[in-house]
Coordinates of C-alpha atoms and ligand atoms in Angstrom, one line a residue:
M1 CA -24.1 -20.1 -26.4
Y2 CA -21.3 -20.3 -23.9
R3 CA -23.4 -21.8 -21.2
S4 CA -26.9 -23.2 -20.5
H5 CA -26.2 -23.2 -16.7
N6 CA -23.7 -21.7 -14.3
C7 CA -21.3 -23.8 -12.2
G8 CA -23.4 -23.6 -9.1
E9 CA -26.9 -24.5 -10.2
L10 CA -27.1 -28.1 -11.4
R11 CA -28.9 -30.5 -9.0
I12 CA -29.9 -34.2 -9.0
S13 CA -33.2 -33.1 -10.6
D14 CA -31.2 -32.1 -13.7
A15 CA -29.8 -35.6 -14.1
G16 CA -30.3 -36.8 -17.7
S17 CA -30.4 -33.4 -19.3
V18 CA -27.7 -32.2 -21.7
V19 CA -26.1 -28.9 -20.5
T20 CA -23.2 -26.6 -21.3
I21 CA -21.1 -24.8 -18.6
S22 CA -18.2 -22.4 -18.8
G23 CA -15.7 -21.5 -16.2
W24 CA -12.1 -21.8 -14.8
V25 CA -10.4 -25.1 -14.1
Q26 CA -10.0 -25.3 -10.4
K27 CA -8.4 -28.7 -10.1
S28 CA -8.2 -32.0 -12.0
R29 CA -7.3 -35.5 -11.0
D30 CA -6.9 -38.8 -12.8
L31 CA -8.2 -41.9 -11.2
G32 CA -7.6 -45.0 -13.3
G33 CA -9.5 -44.5 -16.5
L34 CA -11.5 -41.5 -15.2
T35 CA -10.4 -37.9 -15.2
F36 CA -12.2 -35.5 -13.0
V37 CA -12.1 -31.7 -13.6
D38 CA -13.6 -29.2 -11.3
V39 CA -14.8 -26.1 -13.1
R40 CA -15.5 -22.9 -11.1
D41 CA -17.3 -19.6 -11.7
R42 CA -18.8 -17.1 -9.3
Y43 CA -21.7 -19.3 -8.6
G44 CA -20.0 -22.5 -7.6
V45 CA -18.0 -25.6 -8.7
T46 CA -19.2 -28.4 -11.0
Q47 CA -17.4 -31.6 -11.6
L48 CA -16.7 -32.8 -15.1
V49 CA -15.9 -36.4 -15.8
F50 CA -14.1 -38.0 -18.8
N51 CA -13.7 -41.7 -19.4
I52 CA -10.5 -42.8 -21.3
D53 CA -12.2 -46.0 -22.5
E54 CA -15.2 -44.3 -23.9
N55 CA -13.6 -41.2 -25.3
P56 CA -9.8 -41.5 -25.4
E57 CA -9.2 -38.4 -27.5
L58 CA -11.3 -36.1 -25.4
T59 CA -9.9 -37.5 -22.1
T60 CA -6.3 -37.0 -23.3
R61 CA -7.2 -33.4 -24.0
A62 CA -8.9 -33.0 -20.6
R63 CA -5.7 -34.3 -18.9
K64 CA -3.8 -31.5 -20.4
L65 CA -5.9 -28.8 -18.9
G66 CA -4.0 -26.6 -16.5
R67 CA -5.2 -24.7 -13.5
E68 CA -7.2 -21.6 -14.4
F69 CA -7.7 -22.5 -18.0
V70 CA -11.0 -21.2 -19.2
V71 CA -13.1 -24.0 -20.6
Q72 CA -16.5 -24.7 -22.0
A73 CA -17.9 -28.2 -21.6
T74 CA -21.1 -29.9 -22.9
G75 CA -22.4 -33.2 -21.7
K76 CA -25.1 -35.1 -19.8
V77 CA -25.8 -34.5 -16.1
R78 CA -25.7 -37.7 -14.1
E79 CA -25.8 -38.7 -10.5
R80 CA -22.4 -39.2 -8.9
S81 CA -21.5 -42.5 -7.3
S82 CA -19.5 -40.8 -4.5
K83 CA -21.3 -37.6 -3.6
N84 CA -19.8 -34.4 -2.0
P85 CA -22.1 -33.1 0.7
N86 CA -20.0 -30.0 1.1
R87 CA -20.9 -28.7 -2.3
A88 CA -24.3 -27.6 -3.6
T89 CA -23.7 -29.4 -6.9
G90 CA -22.1 -32.3 -5.1
D91 CA -24.7 -34.9 -6.1
I92 CA -24.0 -34.6 -9.8
E93 CA -21.3 -34.5 -12.4
I94 CA -21.3 -33.9 -16.1
D95 CA -20.3 -36.7 -18.4
V96 CA -18.6 -34.6 -21.0
D97 CA -18.7 -35.2 -24.7
Q98 CA -17.5 -31.8 -25.9
L99 CA -14.7 -29.7 -24.5
I100 CA -13.5 -26.3 -25.8
V101 CA -10.6 -24.5 -24.3
L102 CA -11.6 -20.8 -24.4
N103 CA -8.4 -19.6 -23.0
E104 CA -5.2 -20.9 -21.4
S105 CA -3.6 -19.6 -18.2
K106 CA -0.2 -19.3 -16.8
V107 CA 0.3 -21.2 -13.6
P108 CA -1.1 -18.8 -10.9
P109 CA 1.3 -17.5 -8.3
F110 CA -0.8 -18.7 -5.4
T111 CA -3.6 -21.2 -5.0
I112 CA -7.1 -20.0 -5.7
E113 CA -8.9 -21.6 -2.9
D114 CA -10.7 -20.4 0.2
D115 CA -7.5 -20.6 2.3
T116 CA -4.8 -19.3 -0.1
D117 CA -1.1 -19.5 0.3
G118 CA -0.6 -16.0 -1.1
G119 CA 0.9 -13.2 1.0
D120 CA -0.9 -9.8 1.1
D121 CA 1.2 -8.0 -1.5
L122 CA 1.1 -10.9 -3.9
R123 CA -2.6 -11.2 -3.6
M124 CA -3.0 -7.4 -4.2
K125 CA -0.6 -7.5 -7.2
F126 CA -2.7 -10.3 -8.7
R127 CA -6.0 -9.1 -7.3
Y128 CA -7.9 -10.4 -10.3
L129 CA -6.8 -13.9 -9.2
D130 CA -7.5 -13.2 -5.5
I131 CA -11.0 -12.1 -6.4
R132 CA -11.6 -15.5 -8.0
R133 CA -11.5 -16.9 -4.4
T134 CA -14.9 -17.5 -2.8
P135 CA -14.3 -15.5 0.4
V136 CA -13.3 -12.4 -1.5
Q137 CA -16.2 -12.8 -3.9
N138 CA -18.6 -13.2 -1.0
N139 CA -17.3 -10.0 0.6
L140 CA -17.8 -8.0 -2.6
I141 CA -21.3 -9.5 -3.1
F142 CA -22.1 -8.6 0.5
R143 CA -20.9 -5.1 -0.1
S144 CA -23.1 -4.8 -3.2
K145 CA -26.1 -6.0 -1.3
L146 CA -25.4 -3.6 1.6
A147 CA -25.3 -0.7 -0.8
L148 CA -28.5 -1.8 -2.4
E149 CA -30.3 -2.2 0.9
T150 CA -29.0 1.2 2.0
R151 CA -30.6 2.8 -1.1
K152 CA -33.8 0.9 -0.6
Y153 CA -34.2 2.1 3.0
L154 CA -33.2 5.7 2.5
D155 CA -35.3 5.9 -0.6
G156 CA -38.2 4.6 1.5
Q157 CA -37.5 7.4 4.0
G158 CA -37.6 10.1 1.3
F159 CA -33.9 10.7 0.9
V160 CA -32.5 11.8 -2.5
E161 CA -29.2 10.5 -3.7
I162 CA -27.2 13.5 -4.9
E163 CA -23.6 13.4 -6.3
T164 CA -21.2 16.1 -5.1
P165 CA -18.0 17.0 -6.9
F166 CA -14.6 15.3 -6.4
L167 CA -12.6 18.3 -7.5
I168 CA -13.2 20.8 -4.8
K169 CA -11.5 23.1 -2.3
S170 CA -10.3 21.6 0.9
T171 CA -12.8 20.3 3.4
P172 CA -11.8 20.6 7.0
E173 CA -12.1 17.1 8.5
G174 CA -8.7 17.3 10.2
A175 CA -6.7 15.2 7.8
R176 CA -4.4 16.2 5.0
D177 CA -6.0 16.8 1.6
F178 CA -5.0 15.0 -1.6
V179 CA -4.5 17.7 -4.2
V180 CA -4.8 17.8 -7.9
P181 CA -3.1 20.5 -10.0
S182 CA -5.2 22.5 -12.4
R183 CA -3.9 22.8 -15.9
L184 CA -6.3 25.6 -16.8
N185 CA -5.6 27.6 -13.7
Q186 CA -1.9 27.4 -13.4
G187 CA -0.4 27.3 -9.9
Q188 CA -3.8 26.4 -8.5
F189 CA -5.0 23.1 -7.0
Y190 CA -8.2 21.3 -6.4
A191 CA -8.5 19.1 -3.3
L192 CA -10.2 15.7 -3.3
P193 CA -13.0 15.8 -0.7
Q194 CA -12.3 14.3 2.8
S195 CA -16.1 14.1 2.9
P196 CA -18.9 16.0 1.1
Q197 CA -19.5 17.9 4.4
T198 CA -19.9 21.4 3.1
F199 CA -21.8 20.4 0.0
K200 CA -24.4 18.4 1.9
Q201 CA -25.0 21.4 4.2
I202 CA -25.4 23.6 1.2
L203 CA -27.9 21.1 -0.2
M204 CA -29.9 21.7 3.0
V205 CA -29.8 25.4 2.4
A206 CA -30.9 24.6 -1.1
G207 CA -34.0 22.9 0.3
M208 CA -33.3 19.3 -0.7
D209 CA -34.3 18.3 2.9
K210 CA -33.0 14.7 2.9
Y211 CA -29.8 13.9 1.1
F212 CA -27.6 10.8 0.9
Q213 CA -24.8 9.5 -1.1
I214 CA -22.6 6.4 -1.1
V215 CA -19.5 8.2 -1.8
K216 CA -15.7 8.0 -2.0
C217 CA -13.8 10.2 0.4
F218 CA -10.0 10.9 0.4
R219 CA -7.7 11.5 3.3
D220 CA -4.0 11.7 3.0
E221 CA -3.2 10.3 6.5
D222 CA -0.3 8.3 7.6
L223 CA -1.6 4.9 7.1
R224 CA -2.2 3.3 10.4
A225 CA -3.3 -0.3 10.3
D226 CA -6.5 -0.7 8.4
R227 CA -6.9 2.8 7.1
Q228 CA -7.3 3.4 3.4
P229 CA -6.5 6.7 1.7
E230 CA -9.7 6.4 -0.3
F231 CA -12.7 4.9 1.4
T232 CA -16.5 4.9 1.1
Q233 CA -19.1 6.6 3.3
I234 CA -22.8 6.5 3.4
D235 CA -23.1 10.2 3.8
C236 CA -26.5 11.7 5.0
E237 CA -28.0 15.0 5.9
M238 CA -31.5 16.1 7.0
S239 CA -33.2 19.4 7.6
F240 CA -35.6 20.4 10.4
V241 CA -34.4 17.7 12.7
H242 CA -33.3 17.3 16.3
I243 CA -30.8 14.7 17.5
E244 CA -33.7 12.3 18.3
D245 CA -34.9 12.3 14.7
I246 CA -31.4 11.5 13.4
L247 CA -30.8 8.7 15.9
N248 CA -34.1 7.1 15.1
T249 CA -33.7 7.4 11.3
F250 CA -30.2 5.8 11.3
E251 CA -30.9 3.3 14.0
G252 CA -33.6 2.3 11.5
L253 CA -31.1 2.1 8.7
V254 CA -28.8 -0.2 10.6
R255 CA -31.6 -2.4 11.8
H256 CA -32.8 -2.6 8.2
L257 CA -29.4 -3.6 6.9
F258 CA -28.9 -6.3 9.5
R259 CA -32.4 -7.6 8.8
H260 CA -32.0 -7.7 5.0
T261 CA -28.4 -8.9 4.7
L262 CA -27.8 -11.0 7.8
N263 CA -31.4 -11.9 8.5
M264 CA -30.9 -10.7 12.0
E265 CA -32.8 -8.5 14.5
L266 CA -30.6 -6.2 16.5
G267 CA -31.4 -5.6 20.1
D268 CA -31.4 -2.3 21.9
F269 CA -29.2 0.6 20.9
P270 CA -28.2 1.9 24.4
R271 CA -27.2 5.5 24.6
M272 CA -24.2 6.6 26.6
S273 CA -22.5 9.9 27.1
Y274 CA -18.9 10.3 26.0
D275 CA -18.0 10.9 29.7
E276 CA -19.8 7.8 30.8
A277 CA -18.1 5.7 28.1
L278 CA -14.7 6.9 29.2
R279 CA -15.5 6.3 32.9
L280 CA -17.0 2.8 32.4
Y281 CA -14.9 1.5 29.6
G282 CA -11.9 3.9 29.1
S283 CA -12.9 4.3 25.4
D284 CA -15.4 6.3 23.4
K285 CA -16.1 3.2 21.4
P286 CA -16.7 0.5 23.9
D287 CA -17.3 -3.1 22.9
L288 CA -20.5 -3.9 24.7
R289 CA -20.6 -7.6 23.8
F290 CA -19.3 -8.1 27.3
G291 CA -19.4 -6.2 30.6
M292 CA -16.3 -5.9 32.7
Q293 CA -17.0 -2.3 33.5
F294 CA -14.4 -0.2 35.2
V295 CA -14.8 0.4 38.9
E296 CA -13.1 3.5 40.2
L297 CA -11.4 3.0 43.6
N298 CA -9.9 6.3 44.7
E299 CA -12.3 6.5 47.7
T300 CA -11.7 2.9 48.7
V301 CA -8.0 2.4 48.4
K302 CA -6.3 5.7 49.2
G303 CA -4.8 6.5 52.6
K304 CA -3.7 3.0 53.6
G305 CA 0.0 3.6 53.2
F306 CA 0.3 2.3 49.6
S307 CA 2.0 5.2 47.9
V308 CA 1.5 4.0 44.4
F309 CA -2.3 4.4 44.9
D310 CA -2.0 7.4 47.2
D311 CA -0.1 9.4 44.6
A312 CA -2.3 8.4 41.7
E313 CA -4.9 10.6 40.1
L314 CA -7.0 7.5 39.3
V315 CA -7.1 4.0 40.7
V316 CA -9.4 1.8 38.7
G317 CA -10.0 -1.8 38.1
I318 CA -11.9 -4.6 36.3
C319 CA -13.0 -8.0 37.3
A320 CA -12.3 -11.1 35.2
K321 CA -14.7 -13.9 36.1
G322 CA -13.6 -17.4 36.9
I323 CA -9.9 -17.2 36.1
A324 CA -8.4 -17.4 39.6
E325 CA -7.6 -21.1 39.3
S326 CA -6.6 -21.2 35.7
Y327 CA -4.4 -18.1 35.7
S328 CA -1.0 -19.1 37.2
N329 CA 1.6 -16.7 38.6
K330 CA 3.4 -17.0 35.3
D331 CA 0.3 -16.0 33.3
L332 CA -0.1 -13.0 35.5
K333 CA 3.5 -12.1 35.1
D334 CA 3.1 -12.4 31.3
L335 CA 0.0 -10.2 31.4
T336 CA 1.9 -7.6 33.4
E337 CA 4.7 -7.6 30.9
W338 CA 2.2 -7.3 28.1
L339 CA 0.8 -4.2 29.8
Q340 CA 4.3 -2.8 30.3
R341 CA 5.2 -2.9 26.6
P342 CA 5.8 0.6 25.2
Q343 CA 2.6 0.4 23.1
I344 CA 0.6 0.4 26.3
G345 CA 3.0 1.6 28.8
A346 CA 1.5 0.6 32.2
K347 CA 3.9 0.8 35.1
G348 CA 2.6 -2.4 36.7
L349 CA -0.4 -4.4 37.4
V350 CA -2.0 -5.0 40.7
Y351 CA -4.3 -8.0 41.1
V352 CA -6.5 -9.5 43.7
K353 CA -7.3 -13.2 43.4
Y354 CA -10.4 -14.5 45.1
Q355 CA -9.6 -18.2 45.4
E356 CA -12.1 -21.0 45.4
D357 CA -11.2 -21.9 49.0
G358 CA -12.2 -18.4 50.1
S359 CA -8.7 -17.1 50.6
V360 CA -7.5 -13.9 49.0
K361 CA -4.1 -13.6 47.2
S362 CA -2.8 -10.2 46.1
T363 CA 0.2 -8.2 45.0
I364 CA -0.9 -5.6 47.6
G365 CA -1.5 -8.0 50.5
K366 CA 1.0 -6.1 52.6
F367 CA -0.9 -2.9 52.5
Y368 CA -4.5 -4.1 52.8
T369 CA -6.1 -6.7 55.1
D370 CA -8.1 -9.6 53.7
E371 CA -11.3 -7.9 54.9
E372 CA -10.4 -4.8 53.0
L373 CA -9.6 -6.8 49.9
L374 CA -12.9 -8.7 50.3
A375 CA -14.7 -5.4 50.6
L376 CA -12.9 -4.2 47.5
G377 CA -14.1 -7.3 45.7
Q378 CA -17.7 -6.5 46.6
K379 CA -17.4 -3.2 44.6
F380 CA -17.0 -5.4 41.5
G381 CA -19.4 -8.1 42.5
A382 CA -16.4 -10.4 42.6
E383 CA -17.1 -14.0 43.6
K384 CA -14.8 -16.9 44.4
G385 CA -12.8 -17.7 41.4
D386 CA -12.6 -14.2 40.1
V387 CA -9.6 -11.9 39.7
I388 CA -9.6 -8.1 40.0
F389 CA -7.0 -6.2 38.0
I390 CA -6.2 -2.7 39.1
L391 CA -4.2 0.0 37.4
S392 CA -3.3 3.5 38.7
G393 CA -1.7 6.7 37.5
E394 CA -2.7 9.7 35.5
L395 CA -6.4 9.7 34.7
E396 CA -6.4 9.6 30.9
K397 CA -3.5 7.3 30.5
T398 CA -4.8 4.8 33.1
R399 CA -8.2 4.6 31.5
K400 CA -6.6 3.9 28.1
Q401 CA -4.4 1.2 29.6
L402 CA -7.2 -0.4 31.4
N403 CA -9.3 -0.3 28.2
E404 CA -6.5 -2.3 26.5
L405 CA -6.5 -4.8 29.3
R406 CA -10.3 -5.1 29.2
L407 CA -10.2 -5.8 25.5
E408 CA -7.4 -8.3 25.9
M409 CA -9.2 -10.1 28.6
G410 CA -12.4 -10.1 26.5
R411 CA -10.4 -11.7 23.7
R412 CA -8.7 -14.3 25.9
L413 CA -11.9 -15.3 27.6
G414 CA -13.8 -15.6 24.4
L415 CA -16.2 -12.8 25.3
M416 CA -16.2 -11.1 21.9
K417 CA -18.4 -13.7 20.3
P418 CA -18.5 -13.7 16.5
G419 CA -22.0 -13.4 15.3
E420 CA -23.0 -11.3 18.3
Y421 CA -23.6 -7.6 17.7
A422 CA -23.7 -4.9 20.4
P423 CA -24.6 -1.5 19.0
L424 CA -24.8 1.7 20.9
W425 CA -24.9 5.5 20.5
V426 CA -22.2 7.6 22.1
L427 CA -23.5 11.1 22.7
D428 CA -22.4 14.5 24.1
F429 CA -18.9 14.7 22.8
P430 CA -16.8 17.7 23.8
L431 CA -17.1 20.5 21.2
L432 CA -13.5 21.5 21.4
E433 CA -10.2 19.9 22.2
W434 CA -7.4 21.9 23.6
D435 CA -4.1 21.1 22.0
E436 CA -1.1 21.9 24.2
D437 CA 1.5 21.7 21.4
S438 CA -0.1 24.1 19.0
G439 CA -1.7 26.2 21.8
R440 CA -5.1 26.2 20.2
F441 CA -8.5 24.5 20.1
H442 CA -9.4 21.8 17.6
A443 CA -12.9 20.9 16.7
M444 CA -13.5 17.4 18.1
H445 CA -15.8 16.5 15.2
H446 CA -15.6 19.3 12.7
P447 CA -16.0 23.1 12.7
F448 CA -19.7 23.0 11.7
T449 CA -20.8 21.0 14.7
S450 CA -23.2 22.7 17.0
P451 CA -22.8 23.1 20.7
K452 CA -25.6 21.7 22.8
K453 CA -28.4 24.3 23.1
A454 CA -27.8 24.7 26.8
D455 CA -24.1 25.6 26.1
I456 CA -24.6 28.2 23.5
S457 CA -24.6 31.3 25.8
R458 CA -21.5 30.0 27.6
M459 CA -19.8 29.5 24.3
M460 CA -20.7 33.0 23.1
D461 CA -19.2 34.8 26.2
G462 CA -17.4 32.3 28.4
D463 CA -13.7 32.4 29.2
H464 CA -11.0 30.0 28.0
E465 CA -11.6 27.3 30.7
T466 CA -15.4 27.4 29.9
M467 CA -14.6 26.4 26.3
K468 CA -13.1 23.2 27.4
S469 CA -16.3 22.1 29.0
L470 CA -18.6 22.8 26.1
R471 CA -20.6 19.8 24.8
A472 CA -21.5 19.2 21.2
D473 CA -24.7 17.9 19.7
A474 CA -22.5 15.1 18.2
Y475 CA -23.0 11.4 18.1
D476 CA -21.2 8.2 17.1
M477 CA -22.7 4.8 16.4
V478 CA -20.5 2.1 17.7
I479 CA -20.8 -1.7 17.1
N480 CA -18.6 -4.2 18.8
G481 CA -16.0 -1.6 19.6
A482 CA -15.8 -0.1 16.2
E483 CA -16.9 3.4 15.3
I484 CA -19.1 2.8 12.3
G485 CA -20.7 6.2 12.0
G486 CA -20.7 9.7 13.4
G487 CA -22.2 13.1 12.8
S488 CA -23.7 16.1 14.5
I489 CA -26.4 18.8 14.5
R490 CA -24.9 21.7 12.6
I491 CA -24.5 25.3 13.4
H492 CA -26.9 27.2 11.1
D493 CA -26.5 30.6 12.6
R494 CA -23.8 32.8 11.2
A495 CA -22.8 34.5 14.5
L496 CA -22.4 31.2 16.2
Q497 CA -20.4 29.8 13.3
S498 CA -18.1 32.9 13.4
R499 CA -17.6 32.4 17.1
N500 CA -16.6 28.8 16.5
F501 CA -14.1 29.8 13.8
D502 CA -12.7 32.4 16.2
L503 CA -12.2 29.8 18.9
L504 CA -10.6 27.5 16.3
G505 CA -8.1 30.2 15.6
F506 CA -9.3 31.3 12.2
T507 CA -9.0 35.1 11.5
K508 CA -12.0 36.6 9.8
E509 CA -10.1 36.7 6.5
E510 CA -9.1 33.0 6.8
A511 CA -12.6 31.9 7.6
E512 CA -13.9 34.0 4.7
A513 CA -11.3 32.6 2.3
Q514 CA -11.9 29.0 3.2
F515 CA -15.6 28.9 4.0
G516 CA -17.0 32.1 2.5
F517 CA -19.2 30.1 0.2
L518 CA -20.8 28.3 3.2
L519 CA -21.1 31.3 5.4
G520 CA -22.6 33.2 2.4
A521 CA -25.1 30.4 1.9
F522 CA -26.1 30.6 5.6
E523 CA -27.2 34.2 5.0
Y524 CA -29.9 33.0 2.7
G525 CA -32.1 31.1 5.0
A526 CA -30.2 28.0 6.3
P527 CA -32.7 25.6 7.9
P528 CA -31.7 23.8 11.2
H529 CA -30.0 20.6 10.0
G530 CA -27.8 17.7 10.9
G531 CA -26.5 14.5 9.6
L532 CA -24.0 11.8 9.8
A533 CA -21.8 9.5 7.8
F534 CA -21.2 5.8 8.1
G535 CA -17.9 4.2 7.2
F536 CA -19.2 1.9 4.6
D537 CA -16.1 -0.4 4.3
R538 CA -15.9 -0.7 8.1
L539 CA -19.6 -1.4 8.4
C540 CA -19.1 -4.3 5.9
A541 CA -16.2 -5.7 7.9
V542 CA -18.0 -5.4 11.3
M543 CA -21.1 -7.0 10.1
N544 CA -19.0 -9.9 8.9
G545 CA -17.0 -10.1 12.1
Q546 CA -13.8 -9.2 10.3
S547 CA -11.2 -6.8 11.4
S548 CA -9.8 -5.6 8.0
I549 CA -11.7 -3.3 5.7
R550 CA -9.3 -4.1 2.9
D551 CA -11.0 -7.4 2.3
F552 CA -14.2 -5.6 1.4
I553 CA -12.6 -3.3 -1.1
A554 CA -12.1 -4.6 -4.6
F555 CA -8.8 -2.8 -5.2
P556 CA -7.4 -1.6 -2.0
K557 CA -4.1 0.1 -1.3
N558 CA -1.3 -1.4 0.8
N559 CA 0.2 0.0 4.0
Q560 CA 2.3 2.4 2.0
G561 CA -0.7 3.7 0.2
R562 CA 0.3 1.9 -3.0
D563 CA -1.9 0.1 -5.5
M564 CA 0.3 -3.0 -6.1
M565 CA -1.6 -4.1 -9.2
I566 CA -1.4 -0.9 -11.3
D567 CA 1.7 0.3 -9.4
A568 CA 0.5 3.6 -8.3
P569 CA 1.5 6.3 -7.4
S570 CA 4.1 6.7 -10.2
P571 CA 6.1 9.4 -11.7
I572 CA 4.5 11.3 -14.7
H573 CA 6.1 12.5 -17.9
D574 CA 8.0 15.8 -18.0
E575 CA 5.5 16.9 -20.7
Q576 CA 2.7 16.5 -18.2
L577 CA 4.6 18.3 -15.6
K578 CA 5.3 21.1 -17.9
E579 CA 1.7 21.4 -18.9
L580 CA 0.8 21.8 -15.3
C581 CA 3.6 24.2 -14.7
L582 CA 5.0 21.9 -12.0
Q583 CA 8.6 21.3 -11.3
I584 CA 9.6 18.4 -9.2
K585 CA 12.7 18.4 -7.2
I586 CA 13.1 15.5 -5.0
D587 CA 15.7 15.9 -2.3
K588 CA 17.6 12.6 -2.0
M589 CA 18.2 11.8 1.6
Ligands
LIG1 N1 -18.5 14.5 7.5 C1 -18.4 13.8 8.7 C2 -17.4 12.7 8.7 O1 -16.9 12.4 7.6 C3 -19.7 13.2 9.0 C4 -20.8 14.1 9.4 O2 -20.6 15.0 10.3 O3 -21.9 14.0 8.8 O4 -17.0 12.2 9.7

């Protein structure tokens, strides 16, 4: 028997009993004749004590234990004289009379404590040591619980978990595919799924009615911050549903998950159209933990001789409460410079300060009277002590820039409170996006997304401009400014699907070659259907108020898409290449 108890479960009520524990040496210290050794496992830390006078041989051995040695200790539980209230086992210690070293350890390259001194790549290289740390373990345990609760809820709603293949033909989600050469079909390649999109739709044609899968997806994208080339989705699809059924079902899922993992009841899930989200927040994933809505000012400020505003497509502002006194001219200058960095690219920042003494101070005081500036303030509900920030320029850019400023002010003013969750649905996305560079339309969601019913006839016979105004039956769930899920009602009509492929620039032959199997399936009685997918890693991170999904993935890749532990990707043997009929020629730069 390696252990009678784990390292997290002994309490004062166990005092007097003889127990055995096993675990890793976290720390040891010698105090006079006593040696204390903290032993850790997944469940906690328990203190061992050795007394040099009572047991010199054993204590000498204990003093030789190094960090991360694996030990087994037997002894009597006793009450501690100096207790540690920060530890569940802090009332007791084990007076050891038998110590076995199960395994030794090299000195670890970083400290295995909650706050480690290990840099990212080092932690990833020695991920097995990193995972010994409590915060990482807690993340993985949370993830496991979240998956379990997802299955419980969806099972309760009649969903069936069905696996779909990983070796497939490319799925069009807009990213690059990872490809796998086929040995048996030389010169041909499988693609790893960017999502199980086409399979889940086929499962609806197959009559499975409600499908889900917690599934790996693969996208060969340039790795922007916090993207992983392989990530996990909760992927779902339902038949005979309208948007409303889907929103209700998955709002229910997310409520269930918060209730059963965080013990928290979520408030309302407001619904906002894509247009409204852009107009009020400059983003299709607004963080609704705080207000600071955009106020558009074209009507109010134009025609007063200030050419910057007069020439702008959009003049728009936000109101930051209560900072008029605390924000010095230097702070405002810094903020302006922050906005002018190339990443954001604002030309300048106009502000209006409503000071406590009732006076108004502004960068545009020359062009507007105090009365006009006070009237402007009223549009924002500004009070004494508030500052209004105004940006102007081209519509899309200006909204993006003001979105950055709003988020920055939210951060600076502590309005994005950890532990607070503001979910919402964003609806009515455009169906198609016009891409100037390639001179073609792209699907905003994916090519199987249905236009809104009211837009179908316009889609079938409208002109080019009309296509830009089509709305999709697509929806995103957003929590605290992060898109955690998205999906759509699908096209289930062959003619409409063909028209969509036409608009997306596929010839009949191309559409047939790429999606013939799906179009074929649609000819055998496709039910109306729709679904969505949640980013499982992101959901874990958002629910824990963390920004990085990497910390919720046991073995993540770094920013170059490398697994630092197993050192992948890596070259393969010539033999393997030959078998696959592949020749590799790398052009050295
Ligand atoms: N396949 C989509 C995605 O990965 C989700 C969906 O439309 O259900 O974003």
